[in-house]
């Protein structure tokens, strides 16, 4: 029987103690604009499955405009994670998000889980994603890995390419600082969790298998508000992750509005973008 | 790393602005009379699985008469999608639907996902399905793909064979016009969505794997009414999709009645057949 | 493209019109005493998985005594379906059920889905199951197929071996008469449905895959009572199927009590054993 | 057709009649500190999947401190099951549990299902797990098998190595005594059940497949309180099983508090550690 493997954790440290600026908890809304990428990352032959592609296209085509309209009405700034391939296929979606004044971060290029890529492939995917955003004048400060599945090497790469924060790990519900070492700059980590993601509750297509449940919006809202409410006792970051092709549907989008109203009604919760949280964690100047 | 594939979207345009005729949203009930076809499309050896076949036969045998009785009592016209093979096995179900004055549309011949078929096989399946309906004097104006899984070529075929509207895509929740090009006539698209389908909530047999959940009718009703309620703000089409072998069961059929009552109680929702919606979208004369 | 297969339905006819004797609906409780059989039918190597075997043994060891005590307190007679292999491993469970005055029916010998067996293997399994019951003086009038998966040939066999009724098909929710033909005696069919079965709601072990959901007893009770309530309008048979290793657990067993109370509270529902229903359907003398 | 396999049940007998000391039911909280072990037991290559490892590390890093703080506030002693590999990777988690005065039991070394191991491998895994605890001065009296999947041989081993009680079987909901035979000392068995485990309700990672549902904490609380309430009529042991990486999340941890309040509010339920229950069952002196 072999020894159990050692784990190669990056060095981490706590954020400045006042990162919440007196709030009991901090909430942030994020939108992963996956569009077709998670399906094509499984197999590119799905490009000819018109119905499935249309299911994904709902996100940039219908979901994004409605989400932007809602956030404008609520006066909430949010963070949108774009795969590079989505930027190439749906440039208008990126433009609309930028014009509305939201933060844009990178969500890889092709939405292939990084654990399936060699180091060179990871580097190439990151470079392509950055190039796709750069073509629209965007230099992202933040990154989120596809399926929240990255490796130790991903953090090194992010630091090397000037990314300031990541949002893909789950070993805390409070943000923290990662020191990748070897002289690379520190990264802020903004942890996520599956229970605050809309994917596990709503995602269904006949193939490939991306999920089997279609749950009630009411259930999803209770997952979100229940966690935020409890996080006021733990001083945590309640980072909601939505997908426009899922949460953009009419009754599901209401959850975003109700969550914001719930958070504001608590009176001691601050709503920030991911970049604003990261700046506090790194003691950087606030992003414009 | 290869380039990401380009997507071959058909040309689409908006429907006439008054397609809702002043209603806040439009609702439509549709019934896919699959009977044995989705099981036999996986493997024809299931024809000898008498219990599984009996599970599917509940639809035409028991579900259809009860649905027709309910729709008559509610004075609602609806659209029934028949696979050609169902027409051949259960001709009385088709006759009963026609006699009750509902709309009949085509749902392929064998309920094999079109993405698994070559272009020639798609054409043959369409021709056989049309022939099965023609044998009963029916020339369908509408079509729905099995499992809502079609290709770009399907739309060309539908236009070539005189189909006026399709209901298989998901990139919007408002109907729109598709121009297949090459001189083919325009098609109306009436989008569907998994959250308004009874299959994902109710379908279970030991094999093949057609689903693993058996949810409460109350949950399903909330999915439907919640979406319709929210669609009044987006001016959408709430297109409910039921299967007689699933929703024909006593407590599930109550949902159809409650949904109609809910829609009528809103006061600003119109209940139409799919064909009536399509005629408005294409600016055609209303179907008789 | 081949022709679609023809289905070999047995001849069926309606029961006598007064089979409900004036009740709006009829309810029946049934218990499938599977114990280890469904697991060992997948692979006999699970016999060495002590924990999994213990999960199944809960049924005859703890579930059966509690169920019998509850039914005695409620003064309800019920039908218990025993696989022959359960009788051989847990003879005391059969004795207790018989002493309590309930009906015993056969549930195959080894709980192998009959669709996996050749005709000769089906016959051998039936004979062994009958022999296992005969060793305890029981000649069953009724039968239920494992996983409700039987073939056309199963019905011939049942008639040949003197079985009077079957409870494995799903093409109705009212009992009916099957005429197997070839001079064989008629059978009563008492249809079942997955939504009235506790298995899909509760069954979970790490392996083999027998289910993935553990639902609330409250959900299950609503499935049962909702269906019974609606079946009063359709004049149906609400045939509940429980497994002692699942429903025998304390909070789940409460559902049986609440269902009986609900049925009695309706005032127009009769509670019968399966055999009593079958006798009415066949116009046989009532079973003792 | 072969004979059905015989089952090799260990000899069991009832506990002393007064094991509940007059309480209607006994409740116990237990925490399985799996951390990375269940993932690495599937495949050690997951050690490089940093996000998945971080999901598991939440348990010892964040969950354990919060659980200890809550139990201290509630003045409840509980039982923590540690795999040896967790002790080696997260020694501080073990120290914190010991300092807080809770009971520590063994949960194998590598969390590999014992049904996959040869007898020699089972022995080696047990010895390594005991050694990992011994390095911190802990000689555990209790054991729980990974995935509650053990064999007949496991019980022999446990008795041979001086373990006094096991908590992995499911053929009762009341504790009992196992006599392994061959002169080995008796073991107390404290039965578990999937419906009182948080894993089936909450566990999700993209790979490997450890579950597909993310349920509401409210549902889980109702599973627990409903069962405890009903167990007062059956005189049972309500043994709750939580995983710090799952139940340590803010809104889920509230369930632990609410369950304790519910149990105390009933007035006739006693809260014990597993070791305290086992001592009563074996008529041993109470553990310190």
Tab-separated table of N, CA and C in Angstrom, chain B residues 106 108-110 114 117-131 153 157 161, chain C residues 1:
chain	number	residue	atom	x	y	z
B	106	UNK	N	-46.563	17.583	-36.279
B	106	UNK	CA	-45.713	16.391	-36.420
B	106	UNK	C	-44.562	16.415	-35.416
B	108	UNK	N	-41.828	14.098	-35.677
B	108	UNK	CA	-40.953	13.105	-36.328
B	108	UNK	C	-41.715	11.801	-36.566
B	109	UNK	N	-41.034	10.813	-37.128
B	109	UNK	CA	-41.730	9.534	-37.269
B	109	UNK	C	-41.390	8.599	-36.106
B	110	UNK	N	-40.097	8.383	-35.869
B	110	UNK	CA	-39.720	7.367	-34.886
B	110	UNK	C	-39.206	7.926	-33.570
B	114	UNK	N	-32.678	13.764	-34.035
B	114	UNK	CA	-32.246	14.040	-35.411
B	114	UNK	C	-30.738	14.223	-35.499
B	117	UNK	N	-28.989	11.294	-36.949
B	117	UNK	CA	-29.347	10.860	-38.302
B	117	UNK	C	-28.540	11.607	-39.354
B	118	UNK	N	-28.256	10.924	-40.451
B	118	UNK	CA	-27.657	11.585	-41.615
B	118	UNK	C	-28.739	12.448	-42.271
B	119	UNK	N	-28.331	13.369	-43.160
B	119	UNK	CA	-29.342	14.154	-43.875
B	119	UNK	C	-30.372	13.275	-44.581
B	120	UNK	N	-29.947	12.221	-45.228
B	120	UNK	CA	-30.919	11.360	-45.912
B	120	UNK	C	-31.866	10.675	-44.925
B	121	UNK	N	-31.329	10.263	-43.795
B	121	UNK	CA	-32.196	9.647	-42.792
B	121	UNK	C	-33.176	10.663	-42.208
B	122	UNK	N	-32.712	11.900	-42.012
B	122	UNK	CA	-33.643	12.935	-41.547
B	122	UNK	C	-34.792	13.102	-42.547
B	123	UNK	N	-34.427	13.166	-43.830
B	123	UNK	CA	-35.453	13.350	-44.855
B	123	UNK	C	-36.440	12.173	-44.853
B	124	UNK	N	-35.906	10.966	-44.747
B	124	UNK	CA	-36.781	9.785	-44.764
B	124	UNK	C	-37.710	9.782	-43.548
B	125	UNK	N	-37.166	10.157	-42.376
B	125	UNK	CA	-38.001	10.176	-41.171
B	125	UNK	C	-39.115	11.218	-41.304
B	126	UNK	N	-38.778	12.372	-41.870
B	126	UNK	CA	-39.798	13.415	-42.063
B	126	UNK	C	-40.872	12.939	-43.037
B	127	UNK	N	-40.441	12.323	-44.130
B	127	UNK	CA	-41.418	11.860	-45.126
B	127	UNK	C	-42.342	10.798	-44.543
B	128	UNK	N	-41.772	9.892	-43.756
B	128	UNK	CA	-42.620	8.842	-43.177
B	128	UNK	C	-43.605	9.426	-42.168
B	129	UNK	N	-43.145	10.386	-41.394
B	129	UNK	CA	-44.048	11.008	-40.435
B	129	UNK	C	-45.183	11.743	-41.139
B	130	UNK	N	-44.842	12.482	-42.201
B	130	UNK	CA	-45.878	13.201	-42.951
B	130	UNK	C	-46.862	12.208	-43.581
B	131	UNK	N	-46.332	11.081	-44.068
B	131	UNK	CA	-47.204	10.085	-44.691
B	131	UNK	C	-48.158	9.470	-43.665
B	153	UNK	N	-29.821	21.617	-40.786
B	153	UNK	CA	-30.437	21.000	-41.964
B	153	UNK	C	-31.922	20.728	-41.747
B	157	UNK	N	-35.118	21.343	-44.336
B	157	UNK	CA	-36.082	20.301	-44.702
B	157	UNK	C	-37.517	20.733	-44.407
B	161	UNK	N	-40.555	21.062	-47.140
B	161	UNK	CA	-41.767	20.239	-47.140
B	161	UNK	C	-43.006	21.029	-46.717
C	1	UNK	N	-33.941	2.282	-43.229
C	1	UNK	CA	-34.616	2.405	-41.936
C	1	UNK	C	-35.678	1.315	-41.808
